[in-house]
Amino acid sequence: MSIAIRPATPVDAALLVEFILALADYEKLLHEAEPDAERLQADLAQGRIHALIAEDTAADRTVGFALYFYNYSTFLTRRGIYLEDLFVRPDDRGRGAGFALLRHLAGIAVDEGCGRLEWSVLDWNAPSIRFYKQLGAVPMDEWTTMRVTGDALQHLGTMTP
């Protein structure tokens, strides 16, 4: 497979929805996935999010994506990149597309002077964890991810002091 990485554009929103649904299915979270192509298109156009598309140029088809956004480290006083999702179609795994996406994203971080590239991985996803460790990624076991959604978010966002 000959892999090329390109930035996603707003025109790729429907393709990204396809990838997001396939990722949600793989992660056994399809019941939580509600991707909206129009919102993705607008967010890409306005630079709120960024994505990369991996293409198998020999077969002239897309094989994966990485969606990311910029965050900020107060400790480093530098921007960073948070990789929200990375997905390669099951039939194309193990052939370099995931590595190419991560290498490209790390190159963006280096070129832009970012202090870190980070992401989350499900605890049960041992193949991905092994792959990430081989690339030099370090698990942040001392941190717990917190999340507020749905009714709890609505309540918190409308509470009066």
PDB file of C-alpha atoms in Angstrom:
ATOM      1  CA  MET A   1       0.000   0.000   0.000  1.00  0.00           C
ATOM      2  CA  SER A   2       1.247   3.466  -0.880  1.00  0.00           C
ATOM      3  CA  ILE A   3      -0.073   5.922   1.727  1.00  0.00           C
ATOM      4  CA  ALA A   4      -0.621   9.632   1.180  1.00  0.00           C
ATOM      5  CA  ILE A   5      -1.862  11.936   3.926  1.00  0.00           C
ATOM      6  CA  ARG A   6      -3.821  15.055   3.109  1.00  0.00           C
ATOM      7  CA  PRO A   7      -5.723  17.625   5.158  1.00  0.00           C
ATOM      8  CA  ALA A   8      -9.465  17.119   5.229  1.00  0.00           C
ATOM      9  CA  THR A   9     -11.581  19.918   3.812  1.00  0.00           C
ATOM     10  CA  PRO A  10     -15.236  20.739   4.481  1.00  0.00           C
ATOM     11  CA  VAL A  11     -16.083  18.666   1.379  1.00  0.00           C
ATOM     12  CA  ASP A  12     -14.857  15.586   3.304  1.00  0.00           C
ATOM     13  CA  ALA A  13     -17.553  15.883   5.995  1.00  0.00           C
ATOM     14  CA  ALA A  14     -19.634  12.946   4.701  1.00  0.00           C
ATOM     15  CA  LEU A  15     -16.515  10.771   4.467  1.00  0.00           C
ATOM     16  CA  LEU A  16     -15.595  11.718   8.051  1.00  0.00           C
ATOM     17  CA  VAL A  17     -19.088  10.732   9.208  1.00  0.00           C
ATOM     18  CA  GLU A  18     -18.583   7.343   7.543  1.00  0.00           C
ATOM     19  CA  PHE A  19     -15.266   6.909   9.371  1.00  0.00           C
ATOM     20  CA  ILE A  20     -16.735   8.097  12.693  1.00  0.00           C
ATOM     21  CA  LEU A  21     -19.545   5.549  12.487  1.00  0.00           C
ATOM     22  CA  ALA A  22     -17.073   2.768  11.641  1.00  0.00           C
ATOM     23  CA  LEU A  23     -14.895   3.829  14.593  1.00  0.00           C
ATOM     24  CA  ALA A  24     -17.905   3.890  16.931  1.00  0.00           C
ATOM     25  CA  ASP A  25     -18.848   0.395  15.779  1.00  0.00           C
ATOM     26  CA  TYR A  26     -15.285  -0.869  16.380  1.00  0.00           C
ATOM     27  CA  GLU A  27     -15.251   0.692  19.859  1.00  0.00           C
ATOM     28  CA  LYS A  28     -18.659  -0.846  20.655  1.00  0.00           C
ATOM     29  CA  LEU A  29     -20.079   2.669  21.069  1.00  0.00           C
ATOM     30  CA  LEU A  30     -22.286   2.927  17.998  1.00  0.00           C
ATOM     31  CA  HIS A  31     -25.276   3.607  20.265  1.00  0.00           C
ATOM     32  CA  GLU A  32     -23.548   6.865  21.364  1.00  0.00           C
ATOM     33  CA  ALA A  33     -22.545   8.110  17.907  1.00  0.00           C
ATOM     34  CA  GLU A  34     -24.586  10.921  16.372  1.00  0.00           C
ATOM     35  CA  PRO A  35     -22.210  12.562  13.878  1.00  0.00           C
ATOM     36  CA  ASP A  36     -23.605  15.514  11.948  1.00  0.00           C
ATOM     37  CA  ALA A  37     -22.035  16.144   8.526  1.00  0.00           C
ATOM     38  CA  GLU A  38     -23.227  19.747   8.386  1.00  0.00           C
ATOM     39  CA  ARG A  39     -21.707  20.547  11.786  1.00  0.00           C
ATOM     40  CA  LEU A  40     -18.458  18.838  10.802  1.00  0.00           C
ATOM     41  CA  GLN A  41     -18.402  20.798   7.570  1.00  0.00           C
ATOM     42  CA  ALA A  42     -18.875  24.099   9.411  1.00  0.00           C
ATOM     43  CA  ASP A  43     -16.316  23.246  12.111  1.00  0.00           C
ATOM     44  CA  LEU A  44     -13.722  22.306   9.493  1.00  0.00           C
ATOM     45  CA  ALA A  45     -14.431  25.456   7.498  1.00  0.00           C
ATOM     46  CA  GLN A  46     -14.075  27.663  10.574  1.00  0.00           C
ATOM     47  CA  GLY A  47     -10.920  25.927  11.815  1.00  0.00           C
ATOM     48  CA  ARG A  48     -12.464  24.695  15.075  1.00  0.00           C
ATOM     49  CA  ILE A  49     -11.307  21.176  14.251  1.00  0.00           C
ATOM     50  CA  HIS A  50      -8.820  19.693  11.829  1.00  0.00           C
ATOM     51  CA  ALA A  51      -8.594  16.291  10.220  1.00  0.00           C
ATOM     52  CA  LEU A  52      -6.220  14.271   8.114  1.00  0.00           C
ATOM     53  CA  ILE A  53      -7.248  11.693   5.532  1.00  0.00           C
ATOM     54  CA  ALA A  54      -5.096   8.676   4.719  1.00  0.00           C
ATOM     55  CA  GLU A  55      -5.372   7.454   1.145  1.00  0.00           C
ATOM     56  CA  ASP A  56      -4.054   4.318  -0.524  1.00  0.00           C
ATOM     57  CA  THR A  57      -2.855   5.957  -3.718  1.00  0.00           C
ATOM     58  CA  ALA A  58      -2.288   2.626  -5.483  1.00  0.00           C
ATOM     59  CA  ALA A  59      -5.924   1.601  -4.946  1.00  0.00           C
ATOM     60  CA  ASP A  60      -7.253   5.189  -5.173  1.00  0.00           C
ATOM     61  CA  ARG A  61      -9.301   4.936  -1.979  1.00  0.00           C
ATOM     62  CA  THR A  62      -9.407   6.360   1.526  1.00  0.00           C
ATOM     63  CA  VAL A  63      -8.281   4.075   4.327  1.00  0.00           C
ATOM     64  CA  GLY A  64      -8.344   6.164   7.512  1.00  0.00           C
ATOM     65  CA  PHE A  65      -8.529   9.495   9.274  1.00  0.00           C
ATOM     66  CA  ALA A  66      -7.301  11.438  12.268  1.00  0.00           C
ATOM     67  CA  LEU A  67      -9.354  14.246  13.783  1.00  0.00           C
ATOM     68  CA  TYR A  68      -7.609  16.731  16.075  1.00  0.00           C
ATOM     69  CA  PHE A  69      -7.756  20.151  17.666  1.00  0.00           C
ATOM     70  CA  TYR A  70      -5.396  22.472  19.477  1.00  0.00           C
ATOM     71  CA  ASN A  71      -5.276  22.743  23.246  1.00  0.00           C
ATOM     72  CA  TYR A  72      -3.000  24.651  25.591  1.00  0.00           C
ATOM     73  CA  SER A  73      -0.632  23.557  28.329  1.00  0.00           C
ATOM     74  CA  THR A  74      -0.423  26.053  31.165  1.00  0.00           C
ATOM     75  CA  PHE A  75       2.621  24.220  32.549  1.00  0.00           C
ATOM     76  CA  LEU A  76       4.481  24.518  29.231  1.00  0.00           C
ATOM     77  CA  THR A  77       2.787  27.774  28.179  1.00  0.00           C
ATOM     78  CA  ARG A  78       2.562  26.301  24.699  1.00  0.00           C
ATOM     79  CA  ARG A  79      -0.105  24.985  22.427  1.00  0.00           C
ATOM     80  CA  GLY A  80      -0.502  21.263  22.018  1.00  0.00           C
ATOM     81  CA  ILE A  81      -2.456  18.960  19.772  1.00  0.00           C
ATOM     82  CA  TYR A  82      -5.150  16.659  21.059  1.00  0.00           C
ATOM     83  CA  LEU A  83      -5.886  13.725  18.766  1.00  0.00           C
ATOM     84  CA  GLU A  84      -9.599  13.144  19.256  1.00  0.00           C
ATOM     85  CA  ASP A  85      -9.851  10.091  17.020  1.00  0.00           C
ATOM     86  CA  LEU A  86      -7.705   7.975  14.748  1.00  0.00           C
ATOM     87  CA  PHE A  87      -9.188   5.176  12.673  1.00  0.00           C
ATOM     88  CA  VAL A  88      -7.993   2.882   9.914  1.00  0.00           C
ATOM     89  CA  ARG A  89     -10.403   0.554   8.144  1.00  0.00           C
ATOM     90  CA  PRO A  90     -10.003  -3.002   9.529  1.00  0.00           C
ATOM     91  CA  ASP A  91      -8.863  -4.478   6.199  1.00  0.00           C
ATOM     92  CA  ASP A  92      -6.129  -1.835   5.938  1.00  0.00           C
ATOM     93  CA  ARG A  93      -4.652  -2.133   9.434  1.00  0.00           C
ATOM     94  CA  GLY A  94      -1.046  -3.185   9.881  1.00  0.00           C
ATOM     95  CA  ARG A  95       0.024  -1.678   6.553  1.00  0.00           C
ATOM     96  CA  GLY A  96       1.315   1.699   7.683  1.00  0.00           C
ATOM     97  CA  ALA A  97      -1.687   4.029   7.495  1.00  0.00           C
ATOM     98  CA  GLY A  98      -1.983   4.552  11.269  1.00  0.00           C
ATOM     99  CA  PHE A  99       1.729   5.215  11.548  1.00  0.00           C
ATOM    100  CA  ALA A 100       1.595   7.629   8.603  1.00  0.00           C
ATOM    101  CA  LEU A 101      -1.272   9.562  10.204  1.00  0.00           C
ATOM    102  CA  LEU A 102       0.510   9.828  13.561  1.00  0.00           C
ATOM    103  CA  ARG A 103       3.840  10.729  11.967  1.00  0.00           C
ATOM    104  CA  HIS A 104       2.155  13.459   9.913  1.00  0.00           C
ATOM    105  CA  LEU A 105       0.351  14.818  12.960  1.00  0.00           C
ATOM    106  CA  ALA A 106       3.560  14.783  15.019  1.00  0.00           C
ATOM    107  CA  GLY A 107       5.222  16.683  12.179  1.00  0.00           C
ATOM    108  CA  ILE A 108       2.529  19.356  12.395  1.00  0.00           C
ATOM    109  CA  ALA A 109       3.097  19.599  16.157  1.00  0.00           C
ATOM    110  CA  VAL A 110       6.866  19.954  15.678  1.00  0.00           C
ATOM    111  CA  ASP A 111       6.537  22.480  12.844  1.00  0.00           C
ATOM    112  CA  GLU A 112       4.119  24.610  14.879  1.00  0.00           C
ATOM    113  CA  GLY A 113       6.180  24.502  18.088  1.00  0.00           C
ATOM    114  CA  CYS A 114       3.621  22.534  20.064  1.00  0.00           C
ATOM    115  CA  GLY A 115       4.689  21.153  23.413  1.00  0.00           C
ATOM    116  CA  ARG A 116       2.820  17.871  23.199  1.00  0.00           C
ATOM    117  CA  LEU A 117       0.648  15.519  21.219  1.00  0.00           C
ATOM    118  CA  GLU A 118      -1.784  13.525  23.299  1.00  0.00           C
ATOM    119  CA  TRP A 119      -4.819  11.287  22.981  1.00  0.00           C
ATOM    120  CA  SER A 120      -6.890   8.720  24.824  1.00  0.00           C
ATOM    121  CA  VAL A 121      -7.233   5.034  24.083  1.00  0.00           C
ATOM    122  CA  LEU A 122      -9.750   2.572  25.482  1.00  0.00           C
ATOM    123  CA  ASP A 123      -8.244   0.325  28.151  1.00  0.00           C
ATOM    124  CA  TRP A 124      -9.285  -2.854  26.322  1.00  0.00           C
ATOM    125  CA  ASN A 125      -7.631  -1.832  23.035  1.00  0.00           C
ATOM    126  CA  ALA A 126      -4.373  -3.722  23.639  1.00  0.00           C
ATOM    127  CA  PRO A 127      -3.216  -3.730  19.978  1.00  0.00           C
ATOM    128  CA  SER A 128      -3.425   0.064  19.788  1.00  0.00           C
ATOM    129  CA  ILE A 129      -1.769   0.512  23.186  1.00  0.00           C
ATOM    130  CA  ARG A 130       1.158  -1.685  22.078  1.00  0.00           C
ATOM    131  CA  PHE A 131       1.432   0.264  18.825  1.00  0.00           C
ATOM    132  CA  TYR A 132       1.417   3.633  20.611  1.00  0.00           C
ATOM    133  CA  LYS A 133       4.046   2.509  23.126  1.00  0.00           C
ATOM    134  CA  GLN A 134       6.303   1.381  20.256  1.00  0.00           C
ATOM    135  CA  LEU A 135       6.119   4.960  18.952  1.00  0.00           C
ATOM    136  CA  GLY A 136       7.254   6.345  22.316  1.00  0.00           C
ATOM    137  CA  ALA A 137       3.842   7.251  23.765  1.00  0.00           C
ATOM    138  CA  VAL A 138       3.576   7.035  27.543  1.00  0.00           C
ATOM    139  CA  PRO A 139       0.319   6.144  29.351  1.00  0.00           C
ATOM    140  CA  MET A 140      -0.850   8.834  31.759  1.00  0.00           C
ATOM    141  CA  ASP A 141      -2.115   6.409  34.394  1.00  0.00           C
ATOM    142  CA  GLU A 142      -2.189   8.998  37.165  1.00  0.00           C
ATOM    143  CA  TRP A 143      -4.890  11.035  35.388  1.00  0.00           C
ATOM    144  CA  THR A 144      -8.623  10.368  35.319  1.00  0.00           C
ATOM    145  CA  THR A 145     -10.665  11.772  32.454  1.00  0.00           C
ATOM    146  CA  MET A 146     -13.763  13.608  33.656  1.00  0.00           C
ATOM    147  CA  ARG A 147     -16.812  14.333  31.505  1.00  0.00           C
ATOM    148  CA  VAL A 148     -20.092  16.194  31.912  1.00  0.00           C
ATOM    149  CA  THR A 149     -22.760  15.610  29.238  1.00  0.00           C
ATOM    150  CA  GLY A 150     -26.497  15.639  28.665  1.00  0.00           C
ATOM    151  CA  ASP A 151     -28.718  16.734  31.527  1.00  0.00           C
ATOM    152  CA  ALA A 152     -25.769  17.166  33.892  1.00  0.00           C
ATOM    153  CA  LEU A 153     -24.131  19.585  31.430  1.00  0.00           C
ATOM    154  CA  GLN A 154     -27.369  21.492  30.990  1.00  0.00           C
ATOM    155  CA  HIS A 155     -27.808  21.722  34.756  1.00  0.00           C
ATOM    156  CA  LEU A 156     -24.225  22.829  35.395  1.00  0.00           C
ATOM    157  CA  GLY A 157     -24.348  25.375  32.587  1.00  0.00           C
ATOM    158  CA  THR A 158     -27.486  27.005  33.919  1.00  0.00           C
ATOM    159  CA  MET A 159     -26.787  26.909  37.676  1.00  0.00           C
ATOM    160  CA  THR A 160     -26.869  30.172  39.527  1.00  0.00           C
ATOM    161  CA  PRO A 161     -24.254  30.866  42.195  1.00  0.00           C
TER     162      PRO A 161
END
